[in-house]
XYZ file of C-alpha atoms in Angstrom:
498
model
C -3.926 -27.627 29.442
C -0.908 -27.010 26.837
C -3.308 -28.623 24.313
C -5.975 -26.059 25.031
C -2.616 -23.321 24.587
C -1.232 -24.181 21.138
C -4.777 -23.483 19.392
C -5.565 -20.711 21.456
C -1.637 -18.271 21.215
C -2.328 -18.987 17.324
C -5.680 -17.457 17.850
C -4.826 -14.517 20.203
C -1.524 -13.939 17.941
C -3.640 -13.974 14.906
C -6.089 -10.923 16.553
C -2.838 -8.829 18.033
C -1.120 -9.277 15.121
C -4.852 -7.497 14.050
C -4.807 -4.569 16.009
C -1.053 -3.726 15.996
C -1.349 -2.411 12.445
C -3.187 0.913 14.353
C 0.181 1.940 15.860
C 2.028 0.263 13.168
C 1.840 -1.398 10.101
C 5.241 -3.185 9.870
C 4.246 -5.164 13.915
C 1.670 -7.402 12.708
C 3.958 -9.064 10.795
C 7.104 -8.710 14.089
C 3.511 -9.600 16.303
C 3.231 -13.107 14.079
C 6.709 -14.234 13.900
C 7.228 -13.662 17.571
C 3.322 -16.059 18.079
C 5.211 -18.644 16.157
C 8.249 -19.022 17.557
C 5.643 -19.138 20.840
C 3.692 -21.828 19.819
C 7.274 -24.102 18.759
C 8.915 -23.917 21.839
C 4.788 -24.707 23.432
C 4.809 -27.776 20.638
C 8.775 -28.471 21.533
C 7.951 -28.329 25.593
C 4.564 -30.663 25.066
C 7.409 -32.993 22.768
C 9.720 -33.207 25.192
C 7.128 -33.383 28.479
C 6.463 -36.740 26.746
C 8.612 -39.915 27.917
C 10.122 -42.483 24.917
C 8.409 -45.783 26.765
C 4.215 -43.417 26.270
C 5.492 -43.056 22.350
C 5.555 -46.515 22.554
C 2.562 -48.084 23.219
C 0.570 -50.352 22.158
C -2.054 -50.712 19.642
C -4.023 -52.250 21.824
C -3.815 -49.684 24.210
C -4.783 -45.597 23.716
C -2.627 -43.993 21.688
C -3.437 -40.868 23.443
C -0.036 -38.987 24.099
C -1.783 -35.436 26.255
C -5.481 -35.263 26.738
C -8.175 -31.897 27.693
C -11.794 -33.889 27.801
C -14.362 -30.751 29.274
C -18.070 -31.152 29.623
C -18.423 -28.152 26.964
C -23.027 -28.515 25.617
C -23.601 -31.526 28.032
C -27.652 -31.592 26.847
C -26.170 -32.428 22.991
C -23.384 -34.722 24.417
C -21.017 -31.867 23.412
C -17.657 -31.834 24.919
C -14.454 -29.838 24.727
C -12.291 -32.900 23.983
C -8.655 -32.338 21.637
C -6.254 -35.219 21.551
C -3.025 -35.794 20.573
C -0.815 -38.989 20.112
C 2.567 -38.643 17.555
C 0.868 -38.143 14.326
C -0.744 -35.097 15.217
C 2.415 -33.772 16.836
C 3.964 -33.927 13.931
C 1.576 -33.191 11.557
C 1.657 -29.626 14.241
C 5.589 -29.964 14.495
C 4.577 -29.146 10.689
C 2.633 -26.770 10.532
C 4.273 -24.673 12.726
C 7.823 -24.568 11.015
C 5.515 -23.699 7.213
C 3.498 -20.831 9.462
C 6.734 -19.628 9.639
C 7.887 -20.617 5.918
C 5.079 -18.433 4.720
C 5.179 -15.117 7.400
C 9.374 -15.511 5.795
C 7.920 -15.203 2.300
C 5.239 -12.970 3.277
C 7.276 -10.181 4.494
C 7.467 -7.700 1.841
C 4.975 -9.065 -0.152
C 1.938 -8.203 1.457
C 2.432 -4.519 2.378
C -1.978 -3.997 2.351
C -3.915 -4.443 5.602
C -0.933 -6.074 6.943
C -2.801 -6.900 10.318
C -5.668 -8.389 9.162
C -3.681 -10.341 7.158
C -1.435 -11.967 9.351
C -4.490 -12.586 11.438
C -6.345 -14.482 9.057
C -3.372 -15.783 8.496
C -2.734 -17.388 12.349
C -6.285 -17.725 12.392
C -5.962 -20.274 9.398
C -2.873 -21.908 11.681
C -5.071 -21.848 14.744
C -7.973 -23.997 13.038
C -5.668 -25.945 11.854
C -4.066 -27.587 15.214
C -7.680 -27.822 15.716
C -8.518 -29.963 13.045
C -5.651 -31.525 14.587
C -6.117 -32.166 17.689
C -10.130 -33.090 18.705
C -11.828 -35.027 20.245
C -14.924 -34.882 19.262
C -16.799 -34.374 16.009
C -18.577 -31.354 16.497
C -15.448 -29.428 17.961
C -13.573 -30.854 15.159
C -16.314 -30.048 12.315
C -15.883 -26.063 13.730
C -12.410 -25.989 13.928
C -12.655 -28.447 10.060
C -14.678 -24.503 9.486
C -12.367 -22.115 10.757
C -9.371 -23.091 8.744
C -11.685 -22.983 5.717
C -12.921 -19.073 6.279
C -9.959 -17.260 7.045
C -7.815 -19.036 2.953
C -10.653 -18.002 1.389
C -9.848 -14.130 3.007
C -6.395 -14.568 1.788
C -6.772 -15.615 -1.347
C -9.812 -13.053 -1.994
C -8.572 -9.786 -0.297
C -4.488 -10.721 -1.217
C -5.189 -12.831 -4.286
C -3.670 -11.698 -7.888
C -5.066 -11.052 -11.062
C -8.214 -13.788 -10.962
C -8.529 -13.790 -6.557
C -12.356 -13.992 -7.206
C -13.396 -16.358 -8.962
C -10.180 -18.665 -7.349
C -12.044 -18.109 -3.315
C -15.424 -18.085 -4.938
C -14.771 -21.538 -6.059
C -12.227 -22.851 -2.867
C -15.781 -21.748 -0.591
C -17.630 -23.474 -2.584
C -16.239 -26.979 -3.228
C -14.679 -26.772 0.722
C -18.332 -26.325 2.194
C -20.293 -28.160 0.152
C -17.997 -31.380 0.727
C -18.156 -29.710 4.841
C -21.868 -29.603 4.522
C -21.888 -33.820 3.679
C -19.354 -34.547 6.132
C -21.772 -32.456 8.638
C -24.761 -34.355 7.939
C -22.581 -37.786 8.489
C -21.600 -36.369 11.994
C -24.894 -35.429 12.763
C -26.698 -38.903 10.888
C -23.516 -41.121 13.509
C -24.150 -39.593 16.722
C -28.075 -40.500 15.880
C -26.788 -44.013 15.042
C -25.415 -44.705 18.297
C -27.699 -42.873 20.372
C -30.545 -45.033 18.533
C -28.126 -48.781 19.513
C -26.763 -46.608 22.584
C -29.233 -44.900 24.242
C -26.174 -41.888 25.081
C -26.507 -38.716 22.111
C -22.657 -38.391 21.809
C -19.937 -36.798 19.349
C -17.021 -38.191 21.247
C -14.817 -39.533 18.774
C -13.478 -42.643 21.373
C -17.621 -43.244 22.026
C -18.544 -43.144 17.874
C -16.304 -46.091 17.760
C -18.156 -48.569 18.907
C -21.102 -47.302 17.711
C -23.525 -50.050 15.623
C -23.831 -49.468 12.710
C -26.710 -51.581 9.270
C -23.068 -51.725 6.491
C -25.031 -50.437 4.206
C -25.730 -46.402 6.384
C -21.687 -47.167 7.582
C -21.009 -47.123 3.796
C -23.245 -43.797 2.838
C -22.109 -42.084 6.010
C -18.382 -43.399 4.997
C -18.811 -41.623 1.299
C -20.326 -38.470 3.535
C -16.264 -38.106 5.258
C -14.682 -39.198 2.855
C -15.719 -36.500 0.383
C -14.804 -34.247 2.254
C -11.177 -35.523 2.817
C -11.247 -36.513 -0.641
C -11.645 -32.374 -1.723
C -8.157 -31.496 0.390
C -6.560 -33.952 -0.640
C -7.536 -33.285 -2.914
C -8.429 -36.175 -5.225
C -8.977 -36.983 -8.870
C -11.976 -35.779 -9.627
C -12.331 -33.581 -6.457
C -9.583 -31.172 -7.818
C -9.917 -28.638 -9.770
C -10.227 -26.090 -7.699
C -6.936 -26.999 -6.210
C -5.138 -25.375 -9.244
C -6.845 -21.800 -9.550
C -7.142 -21.749 -5.343
C -2.986 -22.003 -5.922
C -2.325 -19.531 -8.222
C -4.172 -16.860 -7.462
C -3.604 -17.243 -4.111
C -0.514 -15.219 -1.992
C 2.689 -16.618 -1.569
C 1.931 -17.523 2.306
C -1.516 -18.174 1.290
C -0.266 -21.542 -1.106
C 2.356 -21.830 1.249
C -0.609 -23.218 4.494
C -2.466 -24.331 1.546
C -0.767 -27.044 -0.142
C 1.732 -27.854 3.457
C -0.816 -28.099 5.566
C -4.545 -27.224 4.423
C -4.064 -30.971 2.139
C -2.863 -32.562 4.740
C -6.346 -32.196 6.547
C -7.678 -34.672 3.827
C -4.956 -36.702 4.508
C -5.257 -37.366 8.169
C -9.208 -37.279 7.886
C -8.377 -40.817 6.330
C -6.304 -41.548 9.281
C -8.185 -40.833 11.576
C -11.842 -40.906 10.885
C -13.320 -42.371 7.696
C -10.763 -45.908 8.534
C -11.164 -46.144 12.110
C -15.324 -44.871 12.159
C -15.658 -46.928 8.860
C -13.822 -50.121 9.275
C -16.097 -52.280 6.565
C -17.124 -50.131 4.327
C -13.378 -48.569 4.329
C -13.000 -52.461 4.223
C -15.519 -52.111 1.124
C -14.109 -48.989 -0.389
C -10.676 -49.650 -0.442
C -10.338 -51.036 -3.774
C -11.837 -47.604 -5.199
C -9.631 -45.642 -3.291
C -6.375 -46.780 -3.729
C -8.123 -47.100 -8.145
C -8.638 -42.464 -7.056
C -5.423 -42.371 -5.641
C -3.237 -44.135 -9.036
C -5.781 -41.943 -10.947
C -5.059 -38.880 -9.966
C -1.446 -39.585 -9.783
C -1.119 -40.502 -13.492
C -3.765 -37.814 -14.469
C -2.693 -35.140 -12.945
C 1.238 -35.121 -13.558
C 0.381 -35.864 -17.539
C -2.131 -32.728 -17.277
C 1.518 -30.871 -15.592
C 3.166 -30.944 -18.712
C 0.762 -28.995 -20.463
C 0.945 -25.964 -17.980
C 3.676 -22.718 -19.008
C 2.232 -21.073 -16.155
C 4.800 -21.448 -12.914
C 2.060 -21.717 -9.760
C -0.364 -23.967 -11.761
C 2.440 -26.693 -12.512
C 4.192 -27.121 -8.987
C 0.044 -27.253 -8.126
C -0.478 -30.560 -9.957
C 2.568 -32.364 -9.122
C 1.251 -30.983 -5.658
C -2.033 -33.070 -6.589
C 0.184 -35.788 -8.084
C 2.894 -36.799 -4.956
C -0.709 -36.516 -2.269
C -2.635 -39.009 -4.669
C 0.242 -41.913 -3.135
C -2.012 -41.329 0.341
C -4.927 -42.623 -0.797
C -3.212 -45.445 -1.680
C -1.330 -45.791 1.729
C -4.061 -45.362 3.600
C -6.681 -47.723 2.420
C -4.123 -50.594 1.347
C -4.406 -51.982 4.809
C -0.268 -51.829 5.651
C 1.483 -50.616 8.066
C 3.891 -49.854 6.060
C 2.151 -48.291 3.399
C 0.466 -46.047 6.443
C 3.718 -45.136 7.959
C 4.653 -44.439 3.873
C 1.627 -42.142 3.758
C 2.709 -40.162 7.178
C 6.445 -39.766 5.801
C 4.987 -38.569 1.900
C 2.697 -35.457 4.107
C 5.683 -34.419 5.519
C 7.991 -34.474 3.210
C 5.384 -33.326 0.297
C 3.963 -29.841 3.267
C 7.948 -29.646 3.267
C 8.974 -29.994 -0.260
C 5.390 -28.179 -2.103
C 6.095 -25.760 -0.547
C 9.233 -24.583 -1.006
C 8.229 -25.593 -4.967
C 5.877 -21.964 -3.610
C 7.405 -19.600 -1.575
C 10.423 -20.236 -4.941
C 7.478 -19.130 -7.613
C 6.186 -16.518 -4.916
C 10.276 -15.364 -5.029
C 10.100 -15.099 -9.326
C 6.889 -13.535 -9.325
C 7.782 -10.514 -7.630
C 11.084 -10.317 -9.450
C 9.366 -10.564 -12.672
C 5.707 -9.990 -12.698
C 4.956 -12.856 -14.311
C 4.449 -16.434 -13.743
C 5.338 -17.661 -17.252
C 8.067 -20.182 -18.456
C 8.035 -17.620 -21.419
C 9.299 -14.738 -19.707
C 11.849 -16.856 -17.670
C 15.260 -18.464 -19.123
C 18.459 -17.819 -17.881
C 17.934 -16.971 -14.930
C 20.889 -19.338 -13.058
C 23.033 -17.516 -14.669
C 21.597 -13.919 -12.839
C 19.895 -15.826 -9.577
C 22.257 -19.105 -9.094
C 21.701 -19.403 -5.327
C 17.550 -19.390 -5.767
C 18.229 -21.310 -8.750
C 20.397 -24.337 -7.017
C 17.841 -24.340 -4.130
C 15.525 -24.923 -6.977
C 16.723 -27.465 -8.551
C 17.366 -29.466 -5.006
C 13.567 -29.230 -4.657
C 12.698 -29.895 -7.763
C 14.905 -33.206 -7.225
C 12.981 -33.967 -3.922
C 10.073 -33.437 -5.323
C 10.780 -35.998 -7.696
C 12.069 -39.217 -4.962
C 15.649 -38.701 -5.118
C 17.223 -40.946 -3.189
C 18.183 -39.541 0.640
C 15.413 -37.412 0.659
C 12.480 -37.482 2.297
C 9.901 -38.137 -0.726
C 12.297 -40.745 -1.025
C 11.238 -42.445 1.792
C 7.712 -42.071 2.205
C 6.638 -42.937 -2.220
C 8.761 -46.183 -1.372
C 6.986 -47.759 1.704
C 3.351 -47.219 0.662
C 4.921 -48.116 -3.098
C 6.199 -51.674 -0.861
C 3.239 -51.689 1.250
C 0.977 -51.580 -1.646
C 2.128 -54.723 -3.158
C 1.145 -56.456 -1.388
C -2.348 -55.067 -1.086
C -2.979 -54.436 -5.217
C 0.737 -55.593 -7.537
C -1.032 -53.632 -10.437
C -1.830 -50.094 -8.341
C 1.381 -50.605 -7.065
C 3.059 -50.929 -10.776
C 0.490 -48.040 -12.291
C 1.409 -45.749 -9.499
C 5.375 -46.281 -10.283
C 4.766 -44.629 -13.255
C 5.036 -40.713 -12.050
C 8.140 -41.937 -10.917
C 8.395 -41.866 -14.786
C 6.608 -38.991 -14.838
C 8.444 -36.895 -12.631
C 11.923 -36.846 -14.297
C 9.789 -35.229 -17.058
C 7.543 -32.139 -15.787
C 11.051 -31.838 -14.013
C 13.085 -31.017 -16.339
C 10.985 -28.524 -18.322
C 10.932 -26.119 -14.705
C 14.684 -26.828 -15.126
C 14.949 -25.462 -18.680
C 12.048 -23.059 -19.058
C 12.938 -20.837 -16.302
C 16.584 -21.221 -15.843
C 18.914 -22.243 -18.442
C 18.933 -20.948 -21.979
C 20.102 -17.689 -23.137
C 18.424 -14.580 -20.166
C 15.701 -12.182 -22.223
C 16.729 -8.550 -21.777
C 15.819 -7.143 -18.097
C 16.775 -5.404 -15.660
C 19.374 -6.881 -13.259
C 17.515 -8.932 -11.106
C 18.871 -9.527 -7.201
C 19.164 -13.411 -5.858
C 17.884 -14.528 -2.920
C 18.251 -11.882 0.446
C 19.449 -14.031 3.110
C 15.905 -14.007 4.218
C 14.960 -16.146 1.115
C 18.185 -18.652 1.109
C 17.621 -19.106 5.038
C 14.259 -20.159 4.676
C 14.607 -22.281 1.968
C 17.596 -23.379 4.230
C 15.877 -24.332 6.768
C 13.179 -26.591 4.977
C 16.326 -28.324 2.318
C 18.062 -29.119 5.414
C 14.718 -30.793 7.252
C 14.496 -32.887 4.065
C 17.424 -34.648 4.349
C 17.071 -35.027 7.835
C 13.794 -37.148 6.512
C 15.279 -38.772 4.215
C 18.481 -39.679 6.085
C 16.892 -40.284 9.894
C 12.645 -41.372 8.228
C 12.886 -43.657 11.774
C 12.271 -41.046 13.771
C 9.362 -40.008 12.030
C 8.650 -43.676 11.167
C 8.389 -44.474 15.477
C 6.325 -41.941 16.126
C 3.719 -42.573 14.005
C 3.922 -45.898 14.455
C 1.422 -46.394 18.344
C -1.213 -44.522 16.344
C -1.247 -46.300 12.653
C -0.404 -49.470 14.780
C -4.224 -48.562 17.340
C -5.849 -47.802 13.510
C -4.910 -50.861 12.191
C -5.979 -52.397 15.301
C -9.236 -51.147 14.775
C -10.459 -52.239 11.607
C -9.114 -56.310 12.507
C -11.025 -55.715 15.150
C -14.059 -55.129 14.030
C -13.387 -57.099 10.666
C -13.311 -60.263 12.647
């Protein structure tokens, strides 16, 4: 029942944080911190309890490392089925780490309705962990919705000047696409019932559903749209810059570092294994969308004068590597996509934290209100330079490993798409220079004395920096843990294609 506990701890911890505000306004943040510390212990215990031999399970066998499968709504074939493999465990570890960063960055920023804030934050994380563990499509959809609703409240209540508009736009994009996916899930279950005589939403059973090629293609699109909106990919990306710009710092960290990864996870877990023939047919379009996302949003980043908005566009650009990596059909590129997911979560989360720290000091996100900050806050400035370099793919850091593996694997499938995607590596230093030059160099503007990063802020950013260095120097650990799950995806694709 360890998998159930990973979700329950976050949910009930959120309730405890909400209730504690009645006695002490400062208590919710401590309850949130304690909840995430307990979650980290549970995740570490689960990870440590799995023998190394099981981590290397061959692609032809089941790749679940832990599983809970209970009857729930038997009349409709719905079960409480949770399962974890290496891919799930890596993303849960990322969720816990960035959850801690969200609490750290919100420690002094959130000073109203703190209990409800941390309830929504922890509930959003609970839904995200549920998404990474669900092996029943009905349960998966419930968890998918459970992470969207709290994020709406985080933006709408604790966001900035245009928070209502951004929250509604976020809700419209995600809810409409979720409805499309729900229809696809129901039709897939009915198609399985028609072909096999059993009504079920179980993921493993639906892997063997026999589908007409045209129906399979349309169902694949239903799933793909929901995941492409969450990724996000052009042209479904327009909600993200507004959401990031208006969200509180903790909300931006969760949004960029974790929620976007659920879209990438959905592509690898559901779209390709459930609909391999359709995914193979759609692959050229998906790769083209990924290349377009990378180039368009990188170019758009040049025109931004808002720190958070620029980071949002660069975030979309680098998440564009996921689509070519996932749909290339190449194991190396798929592994690169997983490394990119983790590295992007660390680096983008850190940059949004820095943007929030600066906004709290300057009361502005505009580059026109910045300048000369290196003199005033050298430690925070040095960390900003580190994460900007990580984002543009500096060798030795995690982002470089992920993007290099994607490009190397993609070259076998599409040399042209690889060449287009590589242009992002040229554009990245340009907008990186924009951030450093406009915010940290030049004359220091007339303003009150600015404080450098606090111990809490520097410690949180230092932890993320250490994780990026470790991922850049020792990526083999992540590659080994994720390989069996991705081999299973590739094996399913080969078996259905033949």
